[in-house]
Amino acid sequence: MSAPATPRPTLSTPAPAATTSTATTARPTGLDWRLRFALLSIIWGFSFLLIKVGTEAYAPFQVALGRVFFGALALLTVLLVRREGLPRGRRTWAHLTVAALLLNTAPFSLFAYAELSIPSSLAGICNATSPLWGMALSLVALSEDRPTRRRFAGLGLGFLGVLTVLGAWQGFSGVDAKGTALALLASLCYPIGWIYVRRTLASTPGSPVALTGAQLLVSTLQLLLVSSLFTSAPTSFPLWPTLSVIALGALGTGMALQMQYGLVTEVGPTTAQMVTYFIPVIATTAGVALLGEQLHWNTPVGAAIVLIGAALTQARRASGPADA
C-alpha cells in the first residue's frame, strides 16, 4: 500500500510514506531480491485485510494511529541500530508535517473509514488507481512530465477499468458509493503528496529511513490529536484486531519500506515499483480466501484493466532517461 518509496520521488510509486531524499543508505541483504520482492508484495497486499480486521474493534482513526505509531517505532529502531539521527531544521520539519498529512494521516484514515462499508479487495483495487491520479495531476503540476498518446490512452483505460469494477452498466448497484469514494480519495492523496515532496523535499539531506521515520512521527502526533478529539479510548484490546494493527504498522508501514529501499538500490526504481501491480491481486485473493468476500466477474476483469492502464501511464519515451 498504498506505498513503495523510491530514492528518486516519482508519481508512479504508490507508497504508504514518501521517500524524501535523492540518496539512499539501504544496505543489501543476503536474501535474493526476487524473494524480497515477493514478500513485499504479500505484505502490502495483505495491508487491506489487516485494516479490515483492525476496524472490527477500533475506530478508523485509531487504526490509522496504530499504523503510523508502530511504523515509526520500526524505523526508529533501524535508526537506533545504525546510530543515525532524525533530520534537522524547522523548514524540513514543516514540509514533513504537510507530507505526513497528505501521505499518511489522510489516506490511512480514509482507507480505514472506507473499509467500514466496502470489501478489503475493493479498497486494494482503488489503491491501484494512484498512478492514474498521479498521471492526471502531473499534466498540470509537473511541467517536465510531458504527456504522450500512450499515457493518455492508459489514463482513459484505467478509469474505464474503475467503472468496470464498480459495475457502471448496472447503475453501480451493490457498491457502497460513500466507501468507494473515500477509498478513491485516499488513493488521490498519494500523488498530491508525491508532487509536494518532489517540489519541497527531494534534495533534503538525510537518508530515506530518517526522513520517513520523522514523517511517521509527525503523523503519529497528528492522529493522536484527531483521535483524542473524535474518538473514545478503547475499553478492550481484542487479540486479532490488535495484532492486525501492530502488523499493519510494524511490517506494512515500517519494515516493508526498509525492504523497498534495498530493492531500489539493488534493481532500480523501475523494477522495484512493479510491486504496485501485484498489490490488488493479493488484496483480492486475501479478502476472498480469508474474509469470505464475494467476487463477481467484473472485479478481476476491471482490476486487470486498471493495472494495464496504470502501466501505460508510467511508460517513458524511448529517448528518455532510464529509471534504473
PDB file of C-alpha atoms in Angstrom:
ATOM      1  CA  MET A   1       0.000   0.000   0.000  1.00  0.00           C
ATOM      2  CA  SER A   2      -0.541   2.049  -0.630  1.00  0.00           C
ATOM      3  CA  ALA A   3       3.082   2.717  -0.809  1.00  0.00           C
ATOM      4  CA  PRO A   4       6.593   1.818  -2.288  1.00  0.00           C
ATOM      5  CA  ALA A   5       9.002   4.673  -1.916  1.00  0.00           C
ATOM      6  CA  THR A   6      11.995   5.283  -4.139  1.00  0.00           C
ATOM      7  CA  PRO A   7      15.150   7.314  -3.613  1.00  0.00           C
ATOM      8  CA  ARG A   8      14.060   9.486  -6.501  1.00  0.00           C
ATOM      9  CA  PRO A   9      10.466  10.601  -5.801  1.00  0.00           C
ATOM     10  CA  THR A  10       8.157   9.841  -8.712  1.00  0.00           C
ATOM     11  CA  LEU A  11       4.441   9.857  -9.281  1.00  0.00           C
ATOM     12  CA  SER A  12       4.450   6.194 -10.165  1.00  0.00           C
ATOM     13  CA  THR A  13       5.221   4.693  -6.806  1.00  0.00           C
ATOM     14  CA  PRO A  14       2.188   4.365  -4.508  1.00  0.00           C
ATOM     15  CA  ALA A  15       3.682   4.240  -1.074  1.00  0.00           C
ATOM     16  CA  PRO A  16       2.481   4.439   2.499  1.00  0.00           C
ATOM     17  CA  ALA A  17       5.132   7.015   3.168  1.00  0.00           C
ATOM     18  CA  ALA A  18       7.180   9.054   0.784  1.00  0.00           C
ATOM     19  CA  THR A  19      10.899   8.874   0.276  1.00  0.00           C
ATOM     20  CA  THR A  20      12.138  12.385   0.687  1.00  0.00           C
ATOM     21  CA  SER A  21      15.744  12.158  -0.344  1.00  0.00           C
ATOM     22  CA  THR A  22      17.635  11.616  -3.560  1.00  0.00           C
ATOM     23  CA  ALA A  23      20.088   9.316  -1.824  1.00  0.00           C
ATOM     24  CA  THR A  24      19.552   6.057  -0.070  1.00  0.00           C
ATOM     25  CA  THR A  25      21.545   4.262   2.571  1.00  0.00           C
ATOM     26  CA  ALA A  26      19.726   0.970   2.297  1.00  0.00           C
ATOM     27  CA  ARG A  27      22.018  -1.990   2.679  1.00  0.00           C
ATOM     28  CA  PRO A  28      21.663  -5.070   0.508  1.00  0.00           C
ATOM     29  CA  THR A  29      20.784  -8.296   2.281  1.00  0.00           C
ATOM     30  CA  GLY A  30      21.773 -11.881   1.546  1.00  0.00           C
ATOM     31  CA  LEU A  31      18.211 -12.799   0.549  1.00  0.00           C
ATOM     32  CA  ASP A  32      17.640 -12.878  -3.221  1.00  0.00           C
ATOM     33  CA  TRP A  33      15.868  -9.743  -4.442  1.00  0.00           C
ATOM     34  CA  ARG A  34      13.096 -11.794  -6.082  1.00  0.00           C
ATOM     35  CA  LEU A  35      12.157 -13.313  -2.749  1.00  0.00           C
ATOM     36  CA  ARG A  36      12.179  -9.886  -1.118  1.00  0.00           C
ATOM     37  CA  PHE A  37      10.043  -8.544  -3.989  1.00  0.00           C
ATOM     38  CA  ALA A  38       7.509 -11.345  -3.463  1.00  0.00           C
ATOM     39  CA  LEU A  39       7.491 -10.820   0.295  1.00  0.00           C
ATOM     40  CA  LEU A  40       6.978  -7.086  -0.135  1.00  0.00           C
ATOM     41  CA  SER A  41       4.054  -7.694  -2.493  1.00  0.00           C
ATOM     42  CA  ILE A  42       2.444 -10.017   0.039  1.00  0.00           C
ATOM     43  CA  ILE A  43       2.927  -7.610   2.961  1.00  0.00           C
ATOM     44  CA  TRP A  44       1.419  -4.655   1.127  1.00  0.00           C
ATOM     45  CA  GLY A  45      -1.290  -6.792  -0.450  1.00  0.00           C
ATOM     46  CA  PHE A  46      -2.379  -8.034   2.971  1.00  0.00           C
ATOM     47  CA  SER A  47      -2.463  -4.492   4.385  1.00  0.00           C
ATOM     48  CA  PHE A  48      -6.083  -4.039   3.309  1.00  0.00           C
ATOM     49  CA  LEU A  49      -7.127  -7.234   5.061  1.00  0.00           C
ATOM     50  CA  LEU A  50      -5.347  -6.051   8.220  1.00  0.00           C
ATOM     51  CA  ILE A  51      -7.191  -2.723   8.047  1.00  0.00           C
ATOM     52  CA  LYS A  52     -10.494  -4.570   7.764  1.00  0.00           C
ATOM     53  CA  VAL A  53      -9.751  -6.742  10.801  1.00  0.00           C
ATOM     54  CA  GLY A  54      -8.498  -3.741  12.778  1.00  0.00           C
ATOM     55  CA  THR A  55     -11.726  -1.797  12.236  1.00  0.00           C
ATOM     56  CA  GLU A  56     -13.702  -4.654  13.802  1.00  0.00           C
ATOM     57  CA  ALA A  57     -12.553  -3.440  17.238  1.00  0.00           C
ATOM     58  CA  TYR A  58     -11.105   0.039  16.772  1.00  0.00           C
ATOM     59  CA  ALA A  59     -12.302   3.307  15.269  1.00  0.00           C
ATOM     60  CA  PRO A  60     -10.770   4.149  11.868  1.00  0.00           C
ATOM     61  CA  PHE A  61      -8.703   6.989  13.320  1.00  0.00           C
ATOM     62  CA  GLN A  62      -7.350   4.572  15.939  1.00  0.00           C
ATOM     63  CA  VAL A  63      -6.395   2.026  13.282  1.00  0.00           C
ATOM     64  CA  ALA A  64      -4.537   4.754  11.386  1.00  0.00           C
ATOM     65  CA  LEU A  65      -2.883   5.926  14.612  1.00  0.00           C
ATOM     66  CA  GLY A  66      -1.659   2.446  15.472  1.00  0.00           C
ATOM     67  CA  ARG A  67      -0.400   2.022  11.940  1.00  0.00           C
ATOM     68  CA  VAL A  68       1.820   5.116  11.928  1.00  0.00           C
ATOM     69  CA  PHE A  69       2.914   4.625  15.550  1.00  0.00           C
ATOM     70  CA  PHE A  70       4.199   1.083  15.048  1.00  0.00           C
ATOM     71  CA  GLY A  71       5.600   2.043  11.650  1.00  0.00           C
ATOM     72  CA  ALA A  72       7.550   4.903  13.216  1.00  0.00           C
ATOM     73  CA  LEU A  73       8.715   2.612  16.022  1.00  0.00           C
ATOM     74  CA  ALA A  74      10.073   0.116  13.479  1.00  0.00           C
ATOM     75  CA  LEU A  75      12.010   2.753  11.529  1.00  0.00           C
ATOM     76  CA  LEU A  76      13.303   4.459  14.670  1.00  0.00           C
ATOM     77  CA  THR A  77      14.667   1.095  15.765  1.00  0.00           C
ATOM     78  CA  VAL A  78      16.556   0.864  12.474  1.00  0.00           C
ATOM     79  CA  LEU A  79      17.945   4.370  13.012  1.00  0.00           C
ATOM     80  CA  LEU A  80      18.994   3.452  16.547  1.00  0.00           C
ATOM     81  CA  VAL A  81      20.868   0.394  15.311  1.00  0.00           C
ATOM     82  CA  ARG A  82      22.559   2.495  12.625  1.00  0.00           C
ATOM     83  CA  ARG A  83      23.241   5.311  15.092  1.00  0.00           C
ATOM     84  CA  GLU A  84      21.614   7.712  12.670  1.00  0.00           C
ATOM     85  CA  GLY A  85      19.710  10.795  13.789  1.00  0.00           C
ATOM     86  CA  LEU A  86      16.491  12.395  12.634  1.00  0.00           C
ATOM     87  CA  PRO A  87      16.564  15.327  10.178  1.00  0.00           C
ATOM     88  CA  ARG A  88      17.072  18.846  11.464  1.00  0.00           C
ATOM     89  CA  GLY A  89      15.799  22.273  10.567  1.00  0.00           C
ATOM     90  CA  ARG A  90      12.430  23.965  11.000  1.00  0.00           C
ATOM     91  CA  ARG A  91      11.853  24.172   7.275  1.00  0.00           C
ATOM     92  CA  THR A  92      12.403  20.444   6.830  1.00  0.00           C
ATOM     93  CA  TRP A  93      10.026  19.574   9.669  1.00  0.00           C
ATOM     94  CA  ALA A  94       7.428  21.995   8.337  1.00  0.00           C
ATOM     95  CA  HIS A  95       7.488  20.244   4.959  1.00  0.00           C
ATOM     96  CA  LEU A  96       7.429  16.853   6.681  1.00  0.00           C
ATOM     97  CA  THR A  97       4.290  17.945   8.515  1.00  0.00           C
ATOM     98  CA  VAL A  98       2.489  18.569   5.225  1.00  0.00           C
ATOM     99  CA  ALA A  99       3.887  15.365   3.715  1.00  0.00           C
ATOM    100  CA  ALA A 100       2.701  13.378   6.735  1.00  0.00           C
ATOM    101  CA  LEU A 101      -0.806  14.774   6.350  1.00  0.00           C
ATOM    102  CA  LEU A 102      -1.004  14.000   2.630  1.00  0.00           C
ATOM    103  CA  LEU A 103       0.794  10.646   2.569  1.00  0.00           C
ATOM    104  CA  ASN A 104      -0.086   9.092   5.921  1.00  0.00           C
ATOM    105  CA  THR A 105      -2.662  10.791   8.124  1.00  0.00           C
ATOM    106  CA  ALA A 106      -5.310  11.466   5.470  1.00  0.00           C
ATOM    107  CA  PRO A 107      -5.066   8.350   3.250  1.00  0.00           C
ATOM    108  CA  PHE A 108      -4.645   5.897   6.141  1.00  0.00           C
ATOM    109  CA  SER A 109      -7.710   7.333   7.859  1.00  0.00           C
ATOM    110  CA  LEU A 110      -9.722   7.398   4.629  1.00  0.00           C
ATOM    111  CA  PHE A 111      -8.921   3.768   3.799  1.00  0.00           C
ATOM    112  CA  ALA A 112      -9.901   2.709   7.324  1.00  0.00           C
ATOM    113  CA  TYR A 113     -13.221   4.568   7.076  1.00  0.00           C
ATOM    114  CA  ALA A 114     -13.805   3.170   3.579  1.00  0.00           C
ATOM    115  CA  GLU A 115     -13.401  -0.403   4.774  1.00  0.00           C
ATOM    116  CA  LEU A 116     -16.223   0.023   7.238  1.00  0.00           C
ATOM    117  CA  SER A 117     -18.555  -0.356   4.263  1.00  0.00           C
ATOM    118  CA  ILE A 118     -16.604  -1.837   1.328  1.00  0.00           C
ATOM    119  CA  PRO A 119     -14.635  -5.096   0.978  1.00  0.00           C
ATOM    120  CA  SER A 120     -10.888  -5.031   1.544  1.00  0.00           C
ATOM    121  CA  SER A 121     -10.463  -6.337  -2.019  1.00  0.00           C
ATOM    122  CA  LEU A 122     -12.216  -3.265  -3.458  1.00  0.00           C
ATOM    123  CA  ALA A 123     -10.060  -0.987  -1.309  1.00  0.00           C
ATOM    124  CA  GLY A 124      -6.952  -2.678  -2.700  1.00  0.00           C
ATOM    125  CA  ILE A 125      -8.158  -2.151  -6.258  1.00  0.00           C
ATOM    126  CA  CYS A 126      -8.945   1.514  -5.545  1.00  0.00           C
ATOM    127  CA  ASN A 127      -5.382   1.880  -4.252  1.00  0.00           C
ATOM    128  CA  ALA A 128      -4.133   0.780  -7.692  1.00  0.00           C
ATOM    129  CA  THR A 129      -5.640   3.939  -9.220  1.00  0.00           C
ATOM    130  CA  SER A 130      -2.928   6.094  -7.619  1.00  0.00           C
ATOM    131  CA  PRO A 131      -0.709   6.070 -10.746  1.00  0.00           C
ATOM    132  CA  LEU A 132      -3.726   7.166 -12.788  1.00  0.00           C
ATOM    133  CA  TRP A 133      -4.419  10.097 -10.495  1.00  0.00           C
ATOM    134  CA  GLY A 134      -0.692  10.844 -10.498  1.00  0.00           C
ATOM    135  CA  MET A 135      -0.504  10.973 -14.279  1.00  0.00           C
ATOM    136  CA  ALA A 136      -3.547  13.249 -14.460  1.00  0.00           C
ATOM    137  CA  LEU A 137      -2.131  15.614 -11.845  1.00  0.00           C
ATOM    138  CA  SER A 138       1.357  15.605 -13.352  1.00  0.00           C
ATOM    139  CA  LEU A 139      -0.026  17.075 -16.566  1.00  0.00           C
ATOM    140  CA  VAL A 140      -0.877  20.186 -14.582  1.00  0.00           C
ATOM    141  CA  ALA A 141       1.630  20.281 -11.732  1.00  0.00           C
ATOM    142  CA  LEU A 142       4.868  18.996 -13.282  1.00  0.00           C
ATOM    143  CA  SER A 143       5.849  20.806 -16.444  1.00  0.00           C
ATOM    144  CA  GLU A 144       8.706  18.397 -17.170  1.00  0.00           C
ATOM    145  CA  ASP A 145       6.391  15.382 -17.161  1.00  0.00           C
ATOM    146  CA  ARG A 146       5.014  15.702 -20.703  1.00  0.00           C
ATOM    147  CA  PRO A 147       2.076  13.536 -21.791  1.00  0.00           C
ATOM    148  CA  THR A 148       2.221  11.047 -24.651  1.00  0.00           C
ATOM    149  CA  ARG A 149      -0.536   9.318 -26.597  1.00  0.00           C
ATOM    150  CA  ARG A 150       0.257   6.070 -24.834  1.00  0.00           C
ATOM    151  CA  ARG A 151      -0.044   7.667 -21.417  1.00  0.00           C
ATOM    152  CA  PHE A 152      -3.308   9.367 -22.345  1.00  0.00           C
ATOM    153  CA  ALA A 153      -4.608   6.008 -23.532  1.00  0.00           C
ATOM    154  CA  GLY A 154      -3.512   4.448 -20.260  1.00  0.00           C
ATOM    155  CA  LEU A 155      -5.358   7.106 -18.296  1.00  0.00           C
ATOM    156  CA  GLY A 156      -8.591   6.517 -20.183  1.00  0.00           C
ATOM    157  CA  LEU A 157      -8.203   2.752 -19.991  1.00  0.00           C
ATOM    158  CA  GLY A 158      -7.515   2.890 -16.270  1.00  0.00           C
ATOM    159  CA  PHE A 159     -10.657   4.798 -15.447  1.00  0.00           C
ATOM    160  CA  LEU A 160     -12.639   2.502 -17.747  1.00  0.00           C
ATOM    161  CA  GLY A 161     -11.355  -0.285 -15.506  1.00  0.00           C
ATOM    162  CA  VAL A 162     -12.621   1.561 -12.421  1.00  0.00           C
ATOM    163  CA  LEU A 163     -16.082   1.800 -13.978  1.00  0.00           C
ATOM    164  CA  THR A 164     -15.920  -1.921 -14.754  1.00  0.00           C
ATOM    165  CA  VAL A 165     -15.037  -2.782 -11.156  1.00  0.00           C
ATOM    166  CA  LEU A 166     -17.915  -0.659  -9.900  1.00  0.00           C
ATOM    167  CA  GLY A 167     -20.426  -2.135 -12.388  1.00  0.00           C
ATOM    168  CA  ALA A 168     -21.335   1.180 -14.025  1.00  0.00           C
ATOM    169  CA  TRP A 169     -23.675  -0.504 -16.553  1.00  0.00           C
ATOM    170  CA  GLN A 170     -25.800  -1.692 -13.599  1.00  0.00           C
ATOM    171  CA  GLY A 171     -26.063   1.764 -12.111  1.00  0.00           C
ATOM    172  CA  PHE A 172     -23.379   0.916  -9.515  1.00  0.00           C
ATOM    173  CA  SER A 173     -25.850  -1.353  -7.735  1.00  0.00           C
ATOM    174  CA  GLY A 174     -24.389  -3.334  -4.871  1.00  0.00           C
ATOM    175  CA  VAL A 175     -21.499  -0.889  -4.414  1.00  0.00           C
ATOM    176  CA  ASP A 176     -21.342   1.415  -1.424  1.00  0.00           C
ATOM    177  CA  ALA A 177     -20.806   4.809  -3.040  1.00  0.00           C
ATOM    178  CA  LYS A 178     -19.505   6.561   0.077  1.00  0.00           C
ATOM    179  CA  GLY A 179     -16.982   3.887   0.963  1.00  0.00           C
ATOM    180  CA  THR A 180     -15.719   3.644  -2.609  1.00  0.00           C
ATOM    181  CA  ALA A 181     -15.415   7.426  -2.866  1.00  0.00           C
ATOM    182  CA  LEU A 182     -13.368   7.502   0.351  1.00  0.00           C
ATOM    183  CA  ALA A 183     -11.019   4.813  -0.966  1.00  0.00           C
ATOM    184  CA  LEU A 184     -10.555   6.645  -4.271  1.00  0.00           C
ATOM    185  CA  LEU A 185      -9.945   9.898  -2.374  1.00  0.00           C
ATOM    186  CA  ALA A 186      -7.318   8.125  -0.272  1.00  0.00           C
ATOM    187  CA  SER A 187      -5.614   6.997  -3.486  1.00  0.00           C
ATOM    188  CA  LEU A 188      -5.702  10.575  -4.780  1.00  0.00           C
ATOM    189  CA  CYS A 189      -3.897  11.788  -1.643  1.00  0.00           C
ATOM    190  CA  TYR A 190      -0.739   9.879  -2.580  1.00  0.00           C
ATOM    191  CA  PRO A 191       0.112  11.619  -5.883  1.00  0.00           C
ATOM    192  CA  ILE A 192      -0.745  15.000  -4.376  1.00  0.00           C
ATOM    193  CA  GLY A 193       1.699  14.205  -1.597  1.00  0.00           C
ATOM    194  CA  TRP A 194       4.343  12.984  -4.048  1.00  0.00           C
ATOM    195  CA  ILE A 195       4.119  16.207  -6.037  1.00  0.00           C
ATOM    196  CA  TYR A 196       4.562  18.197  -2.828  1.00  0.00           C
ATOM    197  CA  VAL A 197       7.525  16.067  -1.752  1.00  0.00           C
ATOM    198  CA  ARG A 198       9.124  16.310  -5.177  1.00  0.00           C
ATOM    199  CA  ARG A 199       8.941  20.091  -5.058  1.00  0.00           C
ATOM    200  CA  THR A 200       9.981  20.639  -1.450  1.00  0.00           C
ATOM    201  CA  LEU A 201      11.949  17.715  -0.019  1.00  0.00           C
ATOM    202  CA  ALA A 202      13.553  15.838  -2.913  1.00  0.00           C
ATOM    203  CA  SER A 203      17.008  17.273  -2.211  1.00  0.00           C
ATOM    204  CA  THR A 204      16.778  17.354   1.584  1.00  0.00           C
ATOM    205  CA  PRO A 205      19.881  15.880   3.284  1.00  0.00           C
ATOM    206  CA  GLY A 206      19.377  12.632   5.149  1.00  0.00           C
ATOM    207  CA  SER A 207      18.582   9.035   4.417  1.00  0.00           C
ATOM    208  CA  PRO A 208      15.097   7.896   3.341  1.00  0.00           C
ATOM    209  CA  VAL A 209      14.769   5.946   6.588  1.00  0.00           C
ATOM    210  CA  ALA A 210      15.433   9.028   8.714  1.00  0.00           C
ATOM    211  CA  LEU A 211      13.104  11.263   6.711  1.00  0.00           C
ATOM    212  CA  THR A 212      10.308   8.721   6.508  1.00  0.00           C
ATOM    213  CA  GLY A 213      10.673   7.876  10.201  1.00  0.00           C
ATOM    214  CA  ALA A 214      10.348  11.566  11.029  1.00  0.00           C
ATOM    215  CA  GLN A 215       7.326  11.822   8.737  1.00  0.00           C
ATOM    216  CA  LEU A 216       5.633   8.919  10.543  1.00  0.00           C
ATOM    217  CA  LEU A 217       6.411  10.521  13.894  1.00  0.00           C
ATOM    218  CA  VAL A 218       4.647  13.707  12.795  1.00  0.00           C
ATOM    219  CA  SER A 219       1.705  11.680  11.504  1.00  0.00           C
ATOM    220  CA  THR A 220       1.510   9.911  14.866  1.00  0.00           C
ATOM    221  CA  LEU A 221       1.142  13.273  16.613  1.00  0.00           C
ATOM    222  CA  GLN A 222      -1.480  14.398  14.087  1.00  0.00           C
ATOM    223  CA  LEU A 223      -3.564  11.260  14.510  1.00  0.00           C
ATOM    224  CA  LEU A 224      -3.148  11.290  18.271  1.00  0.00           C
ATOM    225  CA  LEU A 225      -4.718  14.741  18.328  1.00  0.00           C
ATOM    226  CA  VAL A 226      -7.523  13.787  15.929  1.00  0.00           C
ATOM    227  CA  SER A 227      -8.254  10.532  17.771  1.00  0.00           C
ATOM    228  CA  SER A 228      -8.427  12.277  21.130  1.00  0.00           C
ATOM    229  CA  LEU A 229     -10.927  14.793  19.741  1.00  0.00           C
ATOM    230  CA  PHE A 230     -13.200  12.486  17.746  1.00  0.00           C
ATOM    231  CA  THR A 231     -12.972   9.029  19.318  1.00  0.00           C
ATOM    232  CA  SER A 232     -13.157   7.479  22.754  1.00  0.00           C
ATOM    233  CA  ALA A 233     -10.303   5.441  24.154  1.00  0.00           C
ATOM    234  CA  PRO A 234     -10.810   1.707  23.539  1.00  0.00           C
ATOM    235  CA  THR A 235     -12.113  -0.202  26.543  1.00  0.00           C
ATOM    236  CA  SER A 236     -10.620  -3.514  25.445  1.00  0.00           C
ATOM    237  CA  PHE A 237      -7.898  -4.808  23.161  1.00  0.00           C
ATOM    238  CA  PRO A 238      -9.122  -7.915  21.310  1.00  0.00           C
ATOM    239  CA  LEU A 239      -6.285 -10.163  20.188  1.00  0.00           C
ATOM    240  CA  TRP A 240      -6.703 -10.377  16.407  1.00  0.00           C
ATOM    241  CA  PRO A 241      -7.619  -6.730  15.712  1.00  0.00           C
ATOM    242  CA  THR A 242      -4.745  -5.617  17.940  1.00  0.00           C
ATOM    243  CA  LEU A 243      -2.236  -7.909  16.243  1.00  0.00           C
ATOM    244  CA  SER A 244      -3.539  -6.739  12.869  1.00  0.00           C
ATOM    245  CA  VAL A 245      -2.887  -3.080  13.694  1.00  0.00           C
ATOM    246  CA  ILE A 246       0.584  -3.887  15.041  1.00  0.00           C
ATOM    247  CA  ALA A 247       1.451  -5.896  11.917  1.00  0.00           C
ATOM    248  CA  LEU A 248      -0.021  -3.209   9.679  1.00  0.00           C
ATOM    249  CA  GLY A 249       2.298  -0.639  11.213  1.00  0.00           C
ATOM    250  CA  ALA A 250       5.479  -2.542  12.026  1.00  0.00           C
ATOM    251  CA  LEU A 251       5.523  -4.641   8.850  1.00  0.00           C
ATOM    252  CA  GLY A 252       3.409  -2.849   6.234  1.00  0.00           C
ATOM    253  CA  THR A 253       4.339   0.730   7.102  1.00  0.00           C
ATOM    254  CA  GLY A 254       7.729   0.268   8.753  1.00  0.00           C
ATOM    255  CA  MET A 255       9.913  -2.635   7.757  1.00  0.00           C
ATOM    256  CA  ALA A 256       8.382  -3.015   4.283  1.00  0.00           C
ATOM    257  CA  LEU A 257       9.682   0.454   3.424  1.00  0.00           C
ATOM    258  CA  GLN A 258      13.135  -0.609   4.543  1.00  0.00           C
ATOM    259  CA  MET A 259      12.866  -3.619   2.227  1.00  0.00           C
ATOM    260  CA  GLN A 260      11.786  -1.341  -0.618  1.00  0.00           C
ATOM    261  CA  TYR A 261      14.856   0.882  -0.171  1.00  0.00           C
ATOM    262  CA  GLY A 262      17.039  -2.192  -0.558  1.00  0.00           C
ATOM    263  CA  LEU A 263      15.228  -3.258  -3.721  1.00  0.00           C
ATOM    264  CA  VAL A 264      15.562   0.193  -5.261  1.00  0.00           C
ATOM    265  CA  THR A 265      19.287   0.194  -4.527  1.00  0.00           C
ATOM    266  CA  GLU A 266      19.785  -3.288  -5.972  1.00  0.00           C
ATOM    267  CA  VAL A 267      17.497  -3.423  -9.020  1.00  0.00           C
ATOM    268  CA  GLY A 268      16.462   0.204  -9.576  1.00  0.00           C
ATOM    269  CA  PRO A 269      13.139   2.025  -9.065  1.00  0.00           C
ATOM    270  CA  THR A 270      11.547   0.829 -12.312  1.00  0.00           C
ATOM    271  CA  THR A 271      11.709  -2.828 -11.307  1.00  0.00           C
ATOM    272  CA  ALA A 272      11.060  -2.155  -7.622  1.00  0.00           C
ATOM    273  CA  GLN A 273       7.896  -0.171  -8.271  1.00  0.00           C
ATOM    274  CA  MET A 274       6.401  -3.102 -10.208  1.00  0.00           C
ATOM    275  CA  VAL A 275       5.248  -4.325  -6.800  1.00  0.00           C
ATOM    276  CA  THR A 276       2.382  -1.866  -7.302  1.00  0.00           C
ATOM    277  CA  TYR A 277       0.745  -4.183  -9.820  1.00  0.00           C
ATOM    278  CA  PHE A 278       0.730  -7.200  -7.511  1.00  0.00           C
ATOM    279  CA  ILE A 279      -0.906  -5.456  -4.542  1.00  0.00           C
ATOM    280  CA  PRO A 280      -4.549  -5.526  -5.787  1.00  0.00           C
ATOM    281  CA  VAL A 281      -4.188  -9.166  -6.873  1.00  0.00           C
ATOM    282  CA  ILE A 282      -3.022 -10.214  -3.425  1.00  0.00           C
ATOM    283  CA  ALA A 283      -5.523  -7.947  -1.662  1.00  0.00           C
ATOM    284  CA  THR A 284      -8.381  -9.508  -3.638  1.00  0.00           C
ATOM    285  CA  THR A 285      -7.139 -13.058  -3.050  1.00  0.00           C
ATOM    286  CA  ALA A 286      -6.724 -12.438   0.681  1.00  0.00           C
ATOM    287  CA  GLY A 287     -10.151 -10.844   1.020  1.00  0.00           C
ATOM    288  CA  VAL A 288     -11.927 -13.670  -0.771  1.00  0.00           C
ATOM    289  CA  ALA A 289      -9.976 -16.548   0.802  1.00  0.00           C
ATOM    290  CA  LEU A 290      -9.689 -15.338   4.398  1.00  0.00           C
ATOM    291  CA  LEU A 291     -12.604 -12.953   4.875  1.00  0.00           C
ATOM    292  CA  GLY A 292     -15.128 -14.644   2.615  1.00  0.00           C
ATOM    293  CA  GLU A 293     -15.673 -11.551   0.498  1.00  0.00           C
ATOM    294  CA  GLN A 294     -17.752 -12.042  -2.648  1.00  0.00           C
ATOM    295  CA  LEU A 295     -16.044 -11.788  -6.016  1.00  0.00           C
ATOM    296  CA  HIS A 296     -18.001 -11.078  -9.194  1.00  0.00           C
ATOM    297  CA  TRP A 297     -16.535 -11.373 -12.684  1.00  0.00           C
ATOM    298  CA  ASN A 298     -16.300  -7.615 -13.175  1.00  0.00           C
ATOM    299  CA  THR A 299     -13.962  -7.182 -10.186  1.00  0.00           C
ATOM    300  CA  PRO A 300     -10.930  -9.116 -11.514  1.00  0.00           C
ATOM    301  CA  VAL A 301     -11.620  -8.010 -15.104  1.00  0.00           C
ATOM    302  CA  GLY A 302     -11.847  -4.359 -14.074  1.00  0.00           C
ATOM    303  CA  ALA A 303      -8.780  -4.672 -11.859  1.00  0.00           C
ATOM    304  CA  ALA A 304      -6.785  -6.064 -14.791  1.00  0.00           C
ATOM    305  CA  ILE A 305      -7.879  -3.133 -16.960  1.00  0.00           C
ATOM    306  CA  VAL A 306      -6.886  -0.684 -14.212  1.00  0.00           C
ATOM    307  CA  LEU A 307      -3.425  -2.242 -13.928  1.00  0.00           C
ATOM    308  CA  ILE A 308      -2.865  -2.203 -17.696  1.00  0.00           C
ATOM    309  CA  GLY A 309      -3.891   1.438 -17.801  1.00  0.00           C
ATOM    310  CA  ALA A 310      -1.643   2.282 -14.852  1.00  0.00           C
ATOM    311  CA  ALA A 311       1.284   0.540 -16.558  1.00  0.00           C
ATOM    312  CA  LEU A 312       0.714   2.553 -19.741  1.00  0.00           C
ATOM    313  CA  THR A 313       0.662   5.838 -17.817  1.00  0.00           C
ATOM    314  CA  GLN A 314       4.138   5.017 -16.475  1.00  0.00           C
ATOM    315  CA  ALA A 315       5.611   4.306 -19.929  1.00  0.00           C
ATOM    316  CA  ARG A 316       8.577   6.520 -20.747  1.00  0.00           C
ATOM    317  CA  ARG A 317       9.651   7.918 -24.072  1.00  0.00           C
ATOM    318  CA  ALA A 318      12.076   5.676 -25.880  1.00  0.00           C
ATOM    319  CA  SER A 319      14.570   8.537 -25.969  1.00  0.00           C
ATOM    320  CA  GLY A 320      14.070   9.449 -22.322  1.00  0.00           C
ATOM    321  CA  PRO A 321      16.403   8.674 -19.434  1.00  0.00           C
ATOM    322  CA  ALA A 322      16.264   5.262 -17.851  1.00  0.00           C
ATOM    323  CA  ASP A 323      14.903   4.958 -14.351  1.00  0.00           C
ATOM    324  CA  ALA A 324      17.365   2.419 -13.092  1.00  0.00           C
TER     325      ALA A 324
END
